CSV table of C-alpha atoms and ligand atoms in Angstrom, one decimal:
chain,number,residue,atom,x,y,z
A,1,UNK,CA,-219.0,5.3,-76.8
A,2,UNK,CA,-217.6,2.7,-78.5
A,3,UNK,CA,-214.7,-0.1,-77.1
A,4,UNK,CA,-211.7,1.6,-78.7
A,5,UNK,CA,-212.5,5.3,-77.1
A,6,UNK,CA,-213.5,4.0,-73.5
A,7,UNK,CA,-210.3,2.2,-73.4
A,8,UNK,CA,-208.6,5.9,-74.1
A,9,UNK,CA,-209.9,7.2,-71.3
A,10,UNK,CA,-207.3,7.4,-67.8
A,11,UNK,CA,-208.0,5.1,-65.3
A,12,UNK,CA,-210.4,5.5,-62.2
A,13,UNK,CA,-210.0,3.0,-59.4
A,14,UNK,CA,-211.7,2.8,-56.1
A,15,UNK,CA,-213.0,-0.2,-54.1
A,16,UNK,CA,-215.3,-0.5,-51.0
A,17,UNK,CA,-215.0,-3.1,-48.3
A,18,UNK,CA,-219.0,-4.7,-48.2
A,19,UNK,CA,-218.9,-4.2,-44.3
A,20,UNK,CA,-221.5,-2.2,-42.2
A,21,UNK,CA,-223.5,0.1,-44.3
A,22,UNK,CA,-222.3,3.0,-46.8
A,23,UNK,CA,-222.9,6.3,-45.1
A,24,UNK,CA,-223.2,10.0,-46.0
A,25,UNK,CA,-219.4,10.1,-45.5
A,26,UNK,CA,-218.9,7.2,-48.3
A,27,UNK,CA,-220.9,9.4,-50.4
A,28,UNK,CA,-219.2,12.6,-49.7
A,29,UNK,CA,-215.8,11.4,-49.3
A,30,UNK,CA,-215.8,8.7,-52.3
A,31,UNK,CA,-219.1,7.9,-54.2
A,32,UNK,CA,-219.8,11.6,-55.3
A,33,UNK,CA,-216.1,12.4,-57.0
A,34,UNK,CA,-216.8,8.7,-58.9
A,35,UNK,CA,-219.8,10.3,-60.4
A,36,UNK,CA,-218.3,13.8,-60.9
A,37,UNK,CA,-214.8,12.0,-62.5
A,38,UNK,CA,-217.0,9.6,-64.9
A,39,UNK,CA,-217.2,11.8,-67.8
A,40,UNK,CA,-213.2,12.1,-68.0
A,41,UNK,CA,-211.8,8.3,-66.6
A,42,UNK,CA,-212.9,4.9,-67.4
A,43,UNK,CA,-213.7,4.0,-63.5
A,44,UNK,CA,-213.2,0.9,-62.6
A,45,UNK,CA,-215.2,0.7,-59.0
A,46,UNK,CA,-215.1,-2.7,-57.1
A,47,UNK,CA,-216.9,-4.9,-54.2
A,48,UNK,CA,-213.8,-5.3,-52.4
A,49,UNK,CA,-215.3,-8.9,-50.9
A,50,UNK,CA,-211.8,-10.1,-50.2
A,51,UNK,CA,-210.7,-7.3,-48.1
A,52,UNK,CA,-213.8,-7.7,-46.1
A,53,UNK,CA,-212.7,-11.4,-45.0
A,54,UNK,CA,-209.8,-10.5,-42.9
A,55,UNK,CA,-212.5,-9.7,-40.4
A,56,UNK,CA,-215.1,-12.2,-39.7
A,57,UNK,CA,-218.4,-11.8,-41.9
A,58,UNK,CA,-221.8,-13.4,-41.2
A,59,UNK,CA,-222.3,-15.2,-44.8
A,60,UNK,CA,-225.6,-14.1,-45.6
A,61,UNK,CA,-224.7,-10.6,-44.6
A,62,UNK,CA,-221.7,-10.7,-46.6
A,63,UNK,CA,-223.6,-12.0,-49.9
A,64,UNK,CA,-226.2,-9.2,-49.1
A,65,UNK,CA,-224.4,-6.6,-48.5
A,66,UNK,CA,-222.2,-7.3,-52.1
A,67,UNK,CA,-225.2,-7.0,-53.7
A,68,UNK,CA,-226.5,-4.1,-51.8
A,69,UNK,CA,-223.4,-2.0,-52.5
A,70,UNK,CA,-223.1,-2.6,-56.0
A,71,UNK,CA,-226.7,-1.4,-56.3
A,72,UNK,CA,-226.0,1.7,-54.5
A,73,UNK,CA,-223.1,2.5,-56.2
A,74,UNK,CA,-225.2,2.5,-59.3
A,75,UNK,CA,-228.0,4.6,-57.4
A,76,UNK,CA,-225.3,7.0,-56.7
A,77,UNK,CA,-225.3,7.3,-60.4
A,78,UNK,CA,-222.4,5.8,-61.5
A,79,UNK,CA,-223.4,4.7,-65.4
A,80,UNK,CA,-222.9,1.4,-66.0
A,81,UNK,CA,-222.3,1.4,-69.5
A,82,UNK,CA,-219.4,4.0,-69.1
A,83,UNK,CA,-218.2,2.2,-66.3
A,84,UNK,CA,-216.8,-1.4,-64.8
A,85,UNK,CA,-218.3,-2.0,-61.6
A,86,UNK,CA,-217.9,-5.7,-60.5
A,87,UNK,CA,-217.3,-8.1,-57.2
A,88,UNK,CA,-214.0,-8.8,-56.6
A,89,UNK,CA,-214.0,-12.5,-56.2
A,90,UNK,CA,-215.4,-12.5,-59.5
A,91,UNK,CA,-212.0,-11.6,-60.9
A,92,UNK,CA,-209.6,-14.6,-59.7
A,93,UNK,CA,-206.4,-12.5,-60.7
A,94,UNK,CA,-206.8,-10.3,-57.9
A,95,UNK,CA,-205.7,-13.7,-55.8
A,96,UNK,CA,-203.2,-14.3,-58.2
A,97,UNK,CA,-201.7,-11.4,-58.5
A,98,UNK,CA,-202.0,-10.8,-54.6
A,99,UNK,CA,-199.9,-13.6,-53.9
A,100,UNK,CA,-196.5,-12.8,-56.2
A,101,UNK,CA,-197.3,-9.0,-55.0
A,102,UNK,CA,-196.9,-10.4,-51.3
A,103,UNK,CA,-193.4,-11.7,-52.6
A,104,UNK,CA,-192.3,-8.2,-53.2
A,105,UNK,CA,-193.2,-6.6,-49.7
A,106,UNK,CA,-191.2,-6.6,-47.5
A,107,UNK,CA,-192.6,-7.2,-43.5
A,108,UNK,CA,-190.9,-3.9,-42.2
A,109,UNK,CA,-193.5,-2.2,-44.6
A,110,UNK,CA,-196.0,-3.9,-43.5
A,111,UNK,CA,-195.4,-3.7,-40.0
A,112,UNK,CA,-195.9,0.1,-40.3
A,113,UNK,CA,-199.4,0.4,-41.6
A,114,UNK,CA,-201.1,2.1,-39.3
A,115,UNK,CA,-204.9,0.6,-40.5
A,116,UNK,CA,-203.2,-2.7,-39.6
A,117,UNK,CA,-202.3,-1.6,-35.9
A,118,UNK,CA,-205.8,-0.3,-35.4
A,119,UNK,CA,-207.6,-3.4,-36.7
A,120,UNK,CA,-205.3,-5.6,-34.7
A,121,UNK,CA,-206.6,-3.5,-31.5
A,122,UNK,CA,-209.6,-3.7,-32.4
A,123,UNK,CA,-210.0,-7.9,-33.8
A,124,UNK,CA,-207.3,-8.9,-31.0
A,125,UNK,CA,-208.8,-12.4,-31.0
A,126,UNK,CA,-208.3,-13.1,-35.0
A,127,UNK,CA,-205.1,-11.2,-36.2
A,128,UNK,CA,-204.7,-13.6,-39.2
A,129,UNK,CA,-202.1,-13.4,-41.9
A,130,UNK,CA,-204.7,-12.1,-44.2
A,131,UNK,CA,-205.1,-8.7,-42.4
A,132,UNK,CA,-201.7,-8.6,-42.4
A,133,UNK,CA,-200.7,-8.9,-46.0
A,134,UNK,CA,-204.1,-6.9,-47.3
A,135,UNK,CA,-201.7,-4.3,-48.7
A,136,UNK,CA,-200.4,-6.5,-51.3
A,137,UNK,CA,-204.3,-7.7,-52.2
A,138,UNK,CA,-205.5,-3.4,-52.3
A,139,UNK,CA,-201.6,-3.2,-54.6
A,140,UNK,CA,-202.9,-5.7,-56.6
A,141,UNK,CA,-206.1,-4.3,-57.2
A,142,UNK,CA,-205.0,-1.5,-58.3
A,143,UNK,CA,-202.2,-2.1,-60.1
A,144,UNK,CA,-203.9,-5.2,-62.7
A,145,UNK,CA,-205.7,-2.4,-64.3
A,146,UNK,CA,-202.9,-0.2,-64.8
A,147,UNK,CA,-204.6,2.4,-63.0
A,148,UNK,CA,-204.0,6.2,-63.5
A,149,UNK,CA,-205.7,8.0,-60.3
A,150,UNK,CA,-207.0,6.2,-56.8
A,151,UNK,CA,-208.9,8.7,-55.0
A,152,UNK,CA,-208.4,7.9,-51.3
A,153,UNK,CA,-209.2,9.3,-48.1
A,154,UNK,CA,-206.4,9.8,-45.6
A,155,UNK,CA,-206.7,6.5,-44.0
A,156,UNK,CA,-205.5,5.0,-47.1
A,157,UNK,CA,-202.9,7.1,-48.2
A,158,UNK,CA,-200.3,4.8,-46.6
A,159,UNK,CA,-201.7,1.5,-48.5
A,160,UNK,CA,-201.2,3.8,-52.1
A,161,UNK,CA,-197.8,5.2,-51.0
A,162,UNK,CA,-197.2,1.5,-51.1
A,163,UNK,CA,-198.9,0.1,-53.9
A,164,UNK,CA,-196.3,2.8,-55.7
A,165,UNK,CA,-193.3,0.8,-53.9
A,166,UNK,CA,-194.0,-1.9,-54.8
A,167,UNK,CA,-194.9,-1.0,-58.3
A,168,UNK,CA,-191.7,0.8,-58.8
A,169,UNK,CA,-189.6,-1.9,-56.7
A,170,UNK,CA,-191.1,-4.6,-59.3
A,171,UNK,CA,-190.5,-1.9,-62.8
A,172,UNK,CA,-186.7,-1.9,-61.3
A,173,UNK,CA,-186.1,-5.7,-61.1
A,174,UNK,CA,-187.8,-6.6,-64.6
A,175,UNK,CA,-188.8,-3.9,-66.4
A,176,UNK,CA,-191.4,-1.5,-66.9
A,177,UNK,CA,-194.9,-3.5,-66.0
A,178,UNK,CA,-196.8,-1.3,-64.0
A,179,UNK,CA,-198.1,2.0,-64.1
A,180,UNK,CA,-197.3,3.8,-61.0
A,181,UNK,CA,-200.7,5.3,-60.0
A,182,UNK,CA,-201.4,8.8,-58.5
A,183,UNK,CA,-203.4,9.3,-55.5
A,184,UNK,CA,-206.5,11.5,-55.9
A,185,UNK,CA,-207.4,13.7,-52.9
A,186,UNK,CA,-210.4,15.5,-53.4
A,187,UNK,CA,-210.5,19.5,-53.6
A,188,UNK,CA,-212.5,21.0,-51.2
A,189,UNK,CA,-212.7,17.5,-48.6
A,190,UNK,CA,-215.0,18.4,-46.3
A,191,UNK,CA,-214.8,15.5,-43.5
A,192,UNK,CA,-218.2,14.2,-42.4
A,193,UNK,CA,-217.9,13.1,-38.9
A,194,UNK,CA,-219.8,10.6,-36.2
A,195,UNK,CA,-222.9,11.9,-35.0
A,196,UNK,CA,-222.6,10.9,-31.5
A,197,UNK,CA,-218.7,11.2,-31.1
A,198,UNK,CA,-217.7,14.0,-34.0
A,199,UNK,CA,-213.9,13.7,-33.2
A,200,UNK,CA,-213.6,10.7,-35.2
A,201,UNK,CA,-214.8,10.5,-38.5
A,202,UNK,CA,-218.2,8.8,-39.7
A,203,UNK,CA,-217.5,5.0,-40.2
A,204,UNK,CA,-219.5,2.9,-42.1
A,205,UNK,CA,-218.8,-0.1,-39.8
A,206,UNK,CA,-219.5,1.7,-36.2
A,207,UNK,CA,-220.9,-0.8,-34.0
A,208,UNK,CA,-223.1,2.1,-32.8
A,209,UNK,CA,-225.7,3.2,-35.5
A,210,UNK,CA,-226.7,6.6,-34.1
A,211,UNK,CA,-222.8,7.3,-34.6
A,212,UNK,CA,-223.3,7.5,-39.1
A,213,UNK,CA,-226.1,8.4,-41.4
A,214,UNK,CA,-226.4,5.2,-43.6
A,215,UNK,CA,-227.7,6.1,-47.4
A,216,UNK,CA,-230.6,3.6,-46.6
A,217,UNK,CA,-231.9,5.1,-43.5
A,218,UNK,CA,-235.6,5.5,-43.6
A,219,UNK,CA,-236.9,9.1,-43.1
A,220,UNK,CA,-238.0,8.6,-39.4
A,221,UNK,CA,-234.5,7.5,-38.9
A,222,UNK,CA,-232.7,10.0,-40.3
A,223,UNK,CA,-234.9,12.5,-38.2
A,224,UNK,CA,-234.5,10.9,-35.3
A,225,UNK,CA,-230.5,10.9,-35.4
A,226,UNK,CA,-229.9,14.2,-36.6
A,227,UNK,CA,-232.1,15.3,-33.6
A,228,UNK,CA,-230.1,12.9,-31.3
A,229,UNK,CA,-226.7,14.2,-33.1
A,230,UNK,CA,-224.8,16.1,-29.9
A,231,UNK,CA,-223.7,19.7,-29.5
A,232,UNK,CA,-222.6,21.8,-27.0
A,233,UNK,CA,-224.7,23.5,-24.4
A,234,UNK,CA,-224.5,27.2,-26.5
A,235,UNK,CA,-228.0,26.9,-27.9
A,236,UNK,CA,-228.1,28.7,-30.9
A,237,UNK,CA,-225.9,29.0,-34.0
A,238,UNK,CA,-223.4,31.6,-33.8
A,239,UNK,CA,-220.1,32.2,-35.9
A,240,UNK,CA,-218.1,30.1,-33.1
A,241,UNK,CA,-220.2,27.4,-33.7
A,242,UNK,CA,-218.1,26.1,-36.5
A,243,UNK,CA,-215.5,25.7,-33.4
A,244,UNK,CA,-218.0,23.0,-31.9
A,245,UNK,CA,-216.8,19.5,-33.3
A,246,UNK,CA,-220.7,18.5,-32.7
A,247,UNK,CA,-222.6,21.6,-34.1
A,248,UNK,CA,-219.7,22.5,-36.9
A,249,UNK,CA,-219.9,18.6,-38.5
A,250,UNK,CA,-223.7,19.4,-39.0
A,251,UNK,CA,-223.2,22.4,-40.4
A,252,UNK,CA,-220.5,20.9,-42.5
A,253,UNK,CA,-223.5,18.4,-43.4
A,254,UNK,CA,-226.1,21.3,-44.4
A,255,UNK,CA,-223.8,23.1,-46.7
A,256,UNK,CA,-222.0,19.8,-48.4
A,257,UNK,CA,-226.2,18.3,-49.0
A,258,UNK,CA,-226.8,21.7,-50.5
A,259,UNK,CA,-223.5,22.8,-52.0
A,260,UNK,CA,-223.1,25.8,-49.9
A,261,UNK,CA,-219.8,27.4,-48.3
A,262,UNK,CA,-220.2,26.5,-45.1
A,263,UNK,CA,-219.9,30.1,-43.9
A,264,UNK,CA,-223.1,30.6,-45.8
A,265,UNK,CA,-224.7,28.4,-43.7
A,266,UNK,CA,-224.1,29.7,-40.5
A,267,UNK,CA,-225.0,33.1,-42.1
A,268,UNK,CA,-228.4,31.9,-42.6
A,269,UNK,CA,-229.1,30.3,-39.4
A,270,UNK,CA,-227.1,33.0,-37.6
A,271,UNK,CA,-229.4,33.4,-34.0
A,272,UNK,CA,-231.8,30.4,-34.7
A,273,UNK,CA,-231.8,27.7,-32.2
A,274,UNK,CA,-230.5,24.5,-32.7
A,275,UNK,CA,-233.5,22.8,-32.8
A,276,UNK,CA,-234.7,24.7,-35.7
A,277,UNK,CA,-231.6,24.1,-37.7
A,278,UNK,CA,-231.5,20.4,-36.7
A,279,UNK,CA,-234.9,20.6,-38.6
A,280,UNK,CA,-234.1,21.9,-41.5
A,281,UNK,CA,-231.1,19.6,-41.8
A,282,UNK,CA,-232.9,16.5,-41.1
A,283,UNK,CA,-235.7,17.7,-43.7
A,284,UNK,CA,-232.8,18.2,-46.4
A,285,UNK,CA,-230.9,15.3,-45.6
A,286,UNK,CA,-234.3,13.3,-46.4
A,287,UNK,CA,-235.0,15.7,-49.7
A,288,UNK,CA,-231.8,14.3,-51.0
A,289,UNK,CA,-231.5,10.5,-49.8
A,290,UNK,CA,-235.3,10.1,-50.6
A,291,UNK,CA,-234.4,9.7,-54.7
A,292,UNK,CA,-231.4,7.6,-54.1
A,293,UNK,CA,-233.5,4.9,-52.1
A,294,UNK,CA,-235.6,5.0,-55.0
A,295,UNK,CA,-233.3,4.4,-57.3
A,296,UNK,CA,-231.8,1.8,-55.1
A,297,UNK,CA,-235.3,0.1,-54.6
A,298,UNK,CA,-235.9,0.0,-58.2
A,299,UNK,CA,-232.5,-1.8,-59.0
A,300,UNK,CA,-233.1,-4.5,-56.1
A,301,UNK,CA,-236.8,-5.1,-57.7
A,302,UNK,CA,-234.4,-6.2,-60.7
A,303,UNK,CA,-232.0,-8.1,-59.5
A,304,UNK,CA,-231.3,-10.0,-63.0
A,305,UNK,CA,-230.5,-6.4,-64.1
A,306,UNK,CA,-227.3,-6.0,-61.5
A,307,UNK,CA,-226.4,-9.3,-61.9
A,308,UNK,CA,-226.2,-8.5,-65.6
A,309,UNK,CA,-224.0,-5.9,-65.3
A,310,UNK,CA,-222.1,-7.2,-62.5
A,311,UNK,CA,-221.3,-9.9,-64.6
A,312,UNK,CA,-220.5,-7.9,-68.1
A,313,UNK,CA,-217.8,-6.0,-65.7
A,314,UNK,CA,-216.3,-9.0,-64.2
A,315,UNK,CA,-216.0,-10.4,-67.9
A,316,UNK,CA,-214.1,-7.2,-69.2
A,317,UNK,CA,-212.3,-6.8,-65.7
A,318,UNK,CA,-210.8,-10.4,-66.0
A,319,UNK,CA,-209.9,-9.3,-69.7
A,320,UNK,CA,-207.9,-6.7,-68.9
A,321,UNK,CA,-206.8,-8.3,-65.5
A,322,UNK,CA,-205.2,-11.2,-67.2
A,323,UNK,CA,-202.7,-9.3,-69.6
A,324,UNK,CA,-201.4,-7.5,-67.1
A,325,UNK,CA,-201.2,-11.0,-65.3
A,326,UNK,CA,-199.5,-12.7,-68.1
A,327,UNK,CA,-196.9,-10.1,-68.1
A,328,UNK,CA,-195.9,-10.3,-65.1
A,329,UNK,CA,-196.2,-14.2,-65.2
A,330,UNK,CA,-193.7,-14.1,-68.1
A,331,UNK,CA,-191.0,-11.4,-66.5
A,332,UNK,CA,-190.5,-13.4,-63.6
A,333,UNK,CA,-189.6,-16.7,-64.8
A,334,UNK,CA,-192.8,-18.7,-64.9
A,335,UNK,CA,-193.5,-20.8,-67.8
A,336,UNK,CA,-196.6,-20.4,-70.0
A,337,UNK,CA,-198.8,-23.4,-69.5
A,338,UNK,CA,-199.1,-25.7,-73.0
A,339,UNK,CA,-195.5,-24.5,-73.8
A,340,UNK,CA,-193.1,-26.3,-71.5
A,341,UNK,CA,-190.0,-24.9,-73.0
B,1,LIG,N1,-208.5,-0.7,-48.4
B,1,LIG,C1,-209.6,0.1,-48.8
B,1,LIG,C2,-210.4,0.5,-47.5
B,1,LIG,O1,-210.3,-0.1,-46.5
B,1,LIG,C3,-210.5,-0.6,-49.7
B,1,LIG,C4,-209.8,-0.9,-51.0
B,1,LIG,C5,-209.5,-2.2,-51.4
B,1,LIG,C6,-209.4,0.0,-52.0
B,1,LIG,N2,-208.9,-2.2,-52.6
B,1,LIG,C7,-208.8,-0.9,-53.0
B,1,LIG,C8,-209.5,1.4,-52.2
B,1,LIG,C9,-208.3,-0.3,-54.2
B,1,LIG,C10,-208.9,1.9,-53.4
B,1,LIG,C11,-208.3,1.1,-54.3
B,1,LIG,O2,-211.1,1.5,-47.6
């Protein structure tokens, strides 16, 4: 496709915060509608490295991880050539743009995001200015690129009901600068859930590992926690078993690796004990991650090949970055360097 048609295409944007490891809910909830929405949108899909400094990184983990992510990402099978996938520090406008952003927020809004209250609880011994003004950095990612669609799970919702303020506060004062993008929420969003604990939903960053299925597990892993995965005491599947967080979030599993209704899944197991599901699950769950770690492998045996392409996006991201920038450089007062006028 050539440059003129790509840049035709609506907008895609989504980012991913290099912390813990992406899991089968990444995939499910995220990664997969990238790859389904890639024929239609330029996507834009970024290493949100930023974001993952308002809580403290190990440095070598951090650098890792940036790489590892981008790498699966393109496993996933997100085409690079169609597609900009960069790190976000690569892009120094995202700082820049962060920073006037933060002048057009207000604190009351910001005192209401709920992810902010949470992560407070959670880091009580470093709640730094950063994690609190992180909605202006995630508005300015977004809005740079002049984005058209965000898909989001819930937990972000708030963040892009914001970004919109703010891009519609800023429109108001000047004039029309910003596109004022629309959330995404997948069709169909089946919820993938902790293993261990399924009323909360599979996190990428649990501190406890049996809790998510990470897209890198080896095969004896992913066995072992899917066997490991809790239930109830009933002890085979039944029609009421879709009541059971435990038992219902693997069956929610089954039918999303295999693209079944989920009521056709307890149809065919109807009467079988768990244990014989649980096997069949675990034995699909490595049918499908076994060609994505291959693809991944293959990638990281390359790595002058992702840095390639990490760096061709982060050239056309700062491109299209910076006359956005400019814009909004010029509409609120500041003077263009070289032309002192
Ligand atoms: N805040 C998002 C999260 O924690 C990550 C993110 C950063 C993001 N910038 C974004 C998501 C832009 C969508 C668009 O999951």
């Amino acid at each position: 496709m050539s440059e003129s048609q790509k840049d035709k295409k609506p907008i895609l944007l989504s980012g991913i915060q290099p912390s813990g490891h992406l899991a089968l809910g990444n995939y499910v909830g995220a990664m997969r509608n990238w790859v389904n929405l890639q024929e239609d949108y330029l996507g834009i899909f970024i290493v949100v490295d930023m974001h993952a400094i308002t809580v403290r990184q190990k440095p070598a983990d951090l650098r890792n991880r940036c790489l590892s992510f981008a790498a699966q990402y393109l496993a996933a099978g997100i085409d690079p050539e169609e597609n900009i996938i960069f790190i976000q520090s690569h892009v120094p406008q995202h700082a820049e743009l962060a920073w006037i952003l933060n002048c057009y927020t207000y604190m009351g809004e910001l005192n209401r995001m709920t992810q902010f209250k949470d992560k407070s609880k959670r880091h009580n011994d470093n709640i730094n200015a950063g994690l609190y003004s992180y909605p202006a950095l995630m508005a300015a990612d977004i809005l740079l690129y002049q984005s058209d669609l965000v898909p989001v799970g819930a937990d972000q919702k708030q963040h892009l009901e914001l970004t919109r303020d703010i891009a519609n506060r800023f429109n108001n004062t000047y004039s029309p600068t910003f596109k004022v993008p629309k959330p995404f929420i997948p069709k169909a969003g089946a919820r993938i859930m902790s293993l261990q604990e399924p009323e909360k939903k599979m996190s990428k960053s649990d501190s406890n590992a049996n809790n998510y299925i990470a897209l890198l597990d080896p095969p004896d892993v992913l066995r072992r926690k899917i066997k490991r995965a809790v239930t109830d005491s009933a002890r085979e599947i039944t029609p009421d078993s879709l009541q059971n967080p435990g038992i219902g979030n693997l069956l929610t599993i089954f039918s999303t690796l295999n693209d079944l209704d989920v009521n056709e899944v307890v149809n065919r197991f109807a009467g079988q004990q768990y244990s014989v599901f649980k096997g069949e699950l675990a034995d699909s769950l490595v049918a499908f991650l076994e060609p994505f770690q291959q693809r991944y492998n293959k990638i990281m045996d390359e790595k002058g090949y992702l840095t390639s392409i990490l760096d061709e996006s982060a050239q056309r991201a700062r491109y299209m970055a910076s006359k956005t920038l400019s814009k909004v450089y010029r509409k609120i007062g500041f003077v263009a360097p070289g032309r002192p006028r």
